Short mmCIF file of C-alpha atoms in Angstrom, two decimals:
data_model
loop_
_atom_site.label_atom_id
_atom_site.label_comp_id
_atom_site.label_asym_id
_atom_site.label_seq_id
_atom_site.Cartn_x
_atom_site.Cartn_y
_atom_site.Cartn_z
CA MET G 1 186.26 162.64 157.08
CA LYS G 2 185.46 161.71 153.59
CA GLU G 3 188.02 161.32 150.74
CA ILE G 4 188.73 164.16 148.50
CA LYS G 5 187.24 162.17 145.46
CA GLU G 6 183.77 162.06 147.53
CA TYR G 7 183.78 165.90 147.92
CA GLU G 8 184.17 166.23 144.21
CA LYS G 9 181.44 163.63 143.69
CA ASP G 10 179.33 165.77 145.91
CA LEU G 11 180.00 169.10 143.92
CA ALA G 12 179.38 167.17 140.75
CA SER G 13 176.05 165.71 142.14
CA ILE G 14 174.98 169.35 143.12
CA ARG G 15 175.28 170.24 139.45
CA THR G 16 173.47 167.08 138.07
CA MET G 17 170.58 167.66 140.45
CA MET G 18 170.23 171.33 139.70
CA GLU G 19 169.91 170.39 135.98
CA ARG G 20 167.64 167.53 136.49
CA SER G 21 165.37 169.12 138.67
CA ALA G 22 164.98 172.56 136.81
CA LYS G 23 165.77 171.79 133.12
CA PHE G 24 163.66 169.96 130.68
CA ILE G 25 166.21 167.67 129.26
CA SER G 26 163.93 165.70 127.34
CA LEU G 27 163.55 168.13 124.55
CA SER G 28 164.30 166.23 121.30
CA GLY G 29 166.63 167.66 118.59
CA LEU G 30 165.21 165.64 115.89
CA SER G 31 161.77 166.93 116.42
CA GLY G 32 163.14 170.50 115.92
CA VAL G 33 164.51 169.27 112.53
CA LEU G 34 161.19 167.71 111.65
CA ALA G 35 159.25 170.93 112.86
CA GLY G 36 161.65 172.82 110.38
CA ILE G 37 160.68 170.56 107.57
CA TYR G 38 157.00 170.91 108.31
CA ALA G 39 157.27 174.73 108.15
CA LEU G 40 159.17 174.64 104.80
CA LEU G 41 156.37 172.40 103.55
CA GLY G 42 153.79 174.84 104.91
CA ALA G 43 155.77 177.91 103.46
CA ALA G 44 155.83 176.18 99.99
CA ALA G 45 151.96 175.52 100.29
CA ALA G 46 151.48 179.07 101.22
CA TYR G 47 153.63 180.25 98.30
CA TYR G 48 151.29 178.21 95.91
CA ILE G 49 147.92 179.64 97.55
CA ALA G 50 148.88 183.36 97.83
CA GLN G 51 151.80 184.13 95.59
CA TYR G 52 152.11 181.74 92.63
CA PRO G 53 153.09 182.11 89.65
CA ALA G 54 155.10 185.17 90.71
CA SER G 55 158.56 184.05 91.88
CA PRO G 56 158.87 183.63 95.77
CA PHE G 57 161.94 186.05 95.86
CA ASP G 58 159.64 188.66 94.18
CA TYR G 59 158.46 191.72 96.52
CA ARG G 60 154.61 191.21 97.13
CA PRO G 61 153.27 194.80 96.85
CA TYR G 62 149.54 193.79 97.15
CA SER G 63 148.01 192.82 100.40
CA LEU G 64 146.01 189.72 100.93
CA ARG G 65 142.55 191.18 100.63
CA ASP G 66 140.88 188.05 99.62
CA ASP G 67 139.09 186.27 102.72
CA SER G 68 139.16 182.76 101.31
CA VAL G 69 143.03 183.08 100.64
CA VAL G 70 143.56 184.12 104.37
CA VAL G 71 141.40 181.27 105.73
CA LYS G 72 143.52 178.79 103.60
CA LEU G 73 146.65 180.33 104.81
CA LEU G 74 145.46 180.08 108.67
CA GLY G 75 144.60 176.37 107.67
CA VAL G 76 148.10 175.81 106.65
CA ALA G 77 149.63 177.48 109.58
CA ALA G 78 147.45 175.34 111.80
CA VAL G 79 148.30 172.06 110.38
CA VAL G 80 152.12 172.87 110.52
CA PHE G 81 151.60 174.07 114.26
CA VAL G 82 149.82 170.96 115.34
CA ALA G 83 152.06 168.54 113.28
CA SER G 84 155.18 170.38 115.12
CA ILE G 85 153.56 170.11 118.41
CA THR G 86 152.55 166.43 118.27
CA THR G 87 155.93 165.55 116.95
CA GLY G 88 157.68 167.39 119.65
CA VAL G 89 155.48 165.78 122.30
CA LEU G 90 155.88 162.39 120.91
CA GLN G 91 159.58 162.32 120.49
CA SER G 92 160.23 163.98 123.96
CA MET G 93 158.11 161.45 125.52
CA ARG G 94 160.42 158.91 123.92
CA LYS G 95 163.43 160.61 125.11
CA ALA G 96 162.22 161.14 128.69
CA LYS G 97 161.36 157.31 128.92
CA LYS G 98 164.90 156.58 127.75
CA HIS G 99 166.30 158.87 130.53
CA ASP G 100 164.00 157.47 133.09
CA LEU G 101 162.26 160.81 133.67
CA LYS G 102 158.75 161.83 133.49
CA PHE G 103 157.70 163.86 130.41
CA TRP G 104 155.27 165.94 132.46
CA ASN G 105 157.46 166.91 135.21
CA ASN G 106 158.43 170.17 137.12
CA ALA G 107 160.73 171.43 134.43
CA SER G 108 158.54 170.71 131.47
CA GLN G 109 155.35 172.38 133.24
CA GLN G 110 157.53 175.52 133.94
CA MET G 111 158.78 175.68 130.41
CA VAL G 112 155.22 175.16 128.90
CA PHE G 113 153.85 177.95 131.13
CA ASN G 114 156.52 180.18 130.02
CA LEU G 115 156.38 179.57 126.57
CA ALA G 116 152.58 179.89 126.46
CA ILE G 117 152.52 183.65 127.87
CA PRO G 118 154.24 185.18 125.03
CA LEU G 119 152.59 182.80 122.33
CA LEU G 120 149.03 183.34 123.43
CA THR G 121 149.58 187.07 123.70
CA GLY G 122 151.17 187.12 120.14
CA GLY G 123 148.50 184.70 118.68
CA ALA G 124 145.61 186.81 120.12
CA PHE G 125 147.48 190.15 118.65
CA ILE G 126 147.96 188.46 115.32
CA LEU G 127 144.30 187.55 114.84
CA ILE G 128 143.15 190.85 115.96
CA MET G 129 145.57 192.51 113.17
CA LEU G 130 144.01 189.99 110.64
CA ALA G 131 140.64 190.70 111.68
CA ASN G 132 141.11 194.30 111.17
CA GLY G 133 142.83 194.06 107.78
CA HIS G 134 146.23 194.47 108.97
CA PHE G 135 148.03 191.64 107.10
CA GLY G 136 151.64 192.95 106.43
CA LEU G 137 152.95 192.68 110.00
CA ALA G 138 151.45 189.24 110.88
CA ALA G 139 154.52 187.34 109.69
CA PRO G 140 157.18 189.45 111.61
CA ALA G 141 155.00 189.57 114.70
CA SER G 142 154.64 185.64 114.81
CA LEU G 143 158.37 185.57 114.50
CA ILE G 144 159.13 188.23 117.25
CA PHE G 145 156.83 186.75 119.68
CA TYR G 146 157.96 183.18 119.07
CA GLY G 147 161.61 184.50 119.86
CA LEU G 148 160.36 186.10 123.05
CA ALA G 149 158.46 182.86 124.03
CA LEU G 150 161.73 180.76 123.40
CA ILE G 151 163.82 183.27 125.62
CA LEU G 152 161.30 183.13 128.29
CA ALA G 153 161.44 179.22 128.12
CA SER G 154 165.07 178.79 127.85
CA PRO G 155 166.03 178.66 131.69
CA ASN G 156 164.13 175.56 132.01
CA THR G 157 165.71 173.74 129.00
CA TYR G 158 168.83 173.85 126.95
CA ASP G 159 170.80 176.92 126.51
CA GLU G 160 170.45 176.69 122.52
CA VAL G 161 166.86 177.40 122.93
CA ARG G 162 167.81 181.12 124.01
CA ASN G 163 170.02 181.59 121.02
CA LEU G 164 167.35 180.37 118.67
CA GLY G 165 165.09 182.88 120.50
CA TYR G 166 167.44 185.78 119.70
CA CYS G 167 167.82 184.66 115.93
CA GLU G 168 163.93 184.58 115.71
CA ILE G 169 163.61 188.13 116.98
CA ILE G 170 166.21 189.31 114.64
CA ILE G 171 164.63 187.79 111.57
CA GLY G 172 161.23 189.11 112.78
CA LEU G 173 162.56 192.66 113.01
CA VAL G 174 164.16 192.43 109.67
CA CYS G 175 160.98 190.98 108.25
CA ALA G 176 158.95 193.87 109.72
CA TYR G 177 161.08 196.30 107.65
CA PHE G 178 160.72 194.21 104.49
CA ALA G 179 157.10 193.53 105.03
CA GLY G 180 156.25 192.13 101.43
CA TYR G 181 158.96 189.35 101.91
CA GLY G 182 156.94 187.90 104.99
CA LEU G 183 156.86 184.29 103.56
CA LEU G 184 160.39 184.06 102.77
CA PHE G 185 161.31 185.17 106.36
CA TRP G 186 158.82 183.11 107.91
CA ALA G 187 160.39 180.03 105.94
CA LEU G 188 163.90 181.04 107.15
CA GLY G 189 162.79 181.75 110.81
CA PHE G 190 160.33 178.77 111.30
CA GLY G 191 161.86 176.37 108.72
CA VAL G 192 165.57 176.79 108.24
CA MET G 193 166.48 177.94 111.90
CA HIS G 194 164.55 175.01 113.37
CA ILE G 195 166.49 172.62 111.18
CA VAL G 196 169.89 174.29 112.23
CA TYR G 197 169.15 174.21 115.75
CA GLY G 198 167.57 170.85 115.71
CA LEU G 199 170.70 169.47 114.30
CA ILE G 200 172.91 171.24 116.71
CA MET G 201 170.88 169.89 119.62
CA TYR G 202 170.63 166.49 118.10
CA ASN G 203 174.40 166.10 117.68
CA LYS G 204 175.04 167.61 121.29
CA TYR G 205 172.50 165.78 123.43
CA ASP G 206 170.63 163.09 121.64
CA ARG G 207 173.45 160.91 120.16
CA MET F 1 189.58 180.23 154.75
CA LYS F 2 192.25 178.78 156.62
CA ASN F 3 190.61 175.40 157.03
CA PRO F 4 187.95 174.85 154.64
CA PHE F 5 187.25 171.45 156.47
CA ASP F 6 186.07 173.43 159.53
CA HIS F 7 183.26 175.19 157.24
CA LEU F 8 181.80 172.00 155.91
CA ASP F 9 178.21 171.41 157.37
CA LYS F 10 177.78 168.08 159.08
CA MET F 11 174.20 168.13 157.85
CA LEU F 12 174.98 168.55 154.24
CA GLU F 13 177.81 166.12 154.20
CA HIS F 14 175.33 163.34 153.57
CA ARG F 15 174.96 163.37 149.76
CA LEU F 16 171.15 162.69 149.41
CA ARG F 17 170.67 165.61 151.81
CA LEU F 18 172.78 167.82 149.93
CA GLN F 19 171.13 166.80 146.53
CA ILE F 20 167.90 167.58 148.21
CA MET F 21 168.88 171.05 148.99
CA SER F 22 170.42 171.53 145.61
CA VAL F 23 166.97 170.91 144.06
CA LEU F 24 165.44 173.34 146.47
CA VAL F 25 167.95 175.99 145.86
CA THR F 26 167.11 176.00 142.09
CA ASN F 27 163.22 175.63 142.31
CA ASP F 28 161.03 177.87 144.15
CA VAL F 29 158.94 174.88 145.46
CA PHE F 30 159.08 171.08 144.91
CA ASP F 31 156.61 168.36 145.85
CA PHE F 32 157.65 164.91 147.46
CA ASN F 33 157.09 162.90 144.36
CA SER F 34 158.78 164.91 141.89
CA LEU F 35 161.70 164.97 144.54
CA LYS F 36 161.51 161.06 144.61
CA GLU F 37 161.45 160.99 140.62
CA VAL F 38 164.51 163.50 140.41
CA LEU F 39 166.58 161.83 143.01
CA GLY F 40 165.62 158.19 142.20
CA VAL F 41 165.22 157.07 145.85
CA THR F 42 162.52 155.28 147.99
CA ASP F 43 159.79 157.00 149.92
CA GLY F 44 161.21 155.84 153.38
CA ASN F 45 164.80 157.04 152.62
CA LEU F 46 163.69 160.47 151.12
CA ALA F 47 161.21 160.87 154.22
CA SER F 48 163.72 160.67 156.72
CA HIS F 49 166.16 162.90 155.40
CA ILE F 50 163.79 165.46 154.66
CA LYS F 51 162.61 165.15 158.31
CA ALA F 52 166.38 165.85 159.27
CA LEU F 53 166.50 168.90 157.36
CA GLU F 54 163.18 170.25 158.39
CA LYS F 55 164.34 169.70 162.16
CA GLU F 56 167.47 171.74 161.29
CA LYS F 57 164.98 174.45 159.73
CA TYR F 58 166.78 174.22 156.40
CA LEU F 59 163.33 173.79 154.58
CA SER F 60 159.87 174.40 155.24
CA VAL F 61 156.94 172.09 154.63
CA THR F 62 153.22 172.83 153.16
CA LYS F 63 150.74 170.18 153.24
CA THR F 64 147.94 170.38 150.99
CA PHE F 65 145.51 167.90 149.27
CA VAL F 66 145.07 167.65 145.57
CA ASP F 67 141.95 165.52 144.60
CA ARG F 68 141.96 164.09 148.20
CA LYS F 69 145.59 162.96 147.77
CA PRO F 70 148.09 164.41 150.03
CA ASN F 71 150.48 167.01 148.14
CA THR F 72 153.50 167.95 150.39
CA LYS F 73 155.47 170.75 149.10
CA TYR F 74 158.96 171.89 150.25
CA LYS F 75 160.69 175.18 150.17
CA ILE F 76 164.04 176.22 151.12
CA THR F 77 164.38 178.79 154.08
CA GLU F 78 166.79 181.66 154.19
CA ARG F 79 168.69 179.70 156.83
CA GLY F 80 168.92 176.78 154.37
CA ARG F 81 169.94 178.87 151.61
CA THR F 82 172.70 180.41 153.53
CA ALA F 83 173.89 176.94 154.89
CA PHE F 84 173.97 175.53 151.53
CA LYS F 85 175.94 178.39 150.11
CA LYS F 86 178.54 178.08 152.81
CA HIS F 87 178.99 174.27 152.38
CA VAL F 88 179.38 174.50 148.77
CA ASP F 89 181.93 177.39 149.01
CA ALA F 90 183.79 174.91 151.62
CA LEU F 91 183.51 172.03 149.34
CA GLU F 92 185.03 174.03 146.41
CA ALA F 93 187.79 175.20 148.77
CA VAL F 94 188.43 171.88 150.02
CA VAL F 95 188.82 170.44 146.31
CA LYS F 96 190.89 173.46 145.20
CA GLN F 97 193.28 172.91 148.28
CA THR F 98 194.30 169.58 147.33
CA LYS F 99 195.08 170.32 143.63
#
């Protein structure tokens, strides 16, 4: 018969193995903060492209009918997206190495797969809306689909990701109601929220 | 449970075997190399304990080839899941009893 301490260790190791095998614990909090900063810079650029010199807090009653403006905005969004993903992957690879884990393992594959379903659906949906000239709901749709993606991905990573997902959906729905303030809500959802949750995760797991 | 020690599963009292089962209980399927990475053990050590669990019908094995390299996948059986649950309940009871 083993000592009681050994049984306690057994129980602890069950928990560790469940988390280690199913959760992508290499996700870096710092990369969330950086993604938030990129999004804020992107939102500032979008403001100068589409709305300047009107105040960013003003309601924008007119739609973006000008094609060249839409293309520029899509360009800004693409740069922000690629920069965020690259930072996330690089930082997480570094963290995985530190924890002696593979970056591309069972948990991260599951997480990326679950993220991809709502993101690709939402991306296609938004492009179809833009192609048909429905600009008003592009910003809220991106927030809502992103929130759903985070919630779906959360079982395979830190619990905070689920809460961030709820926040994005709420911001997206409010944004859908106040369609003319899309940019402002976009900056809040993709910028401020990423910085807030990135800092929470950094303090909790990365230090 | 009168004496929780009686409910402990001999097979799962070995820590590595318990850990293998923990991974399989949380993940639908898991392959050999990923198991090795998560558990941090050597090939031979892992293989022998998997064999023991397979013999007890706690897990099922599927062998496939990916790019001509063998890729062995493991899945927990219903029998294994029940045994794991019973063993964990007993473990918790044992620890609780002594407090």
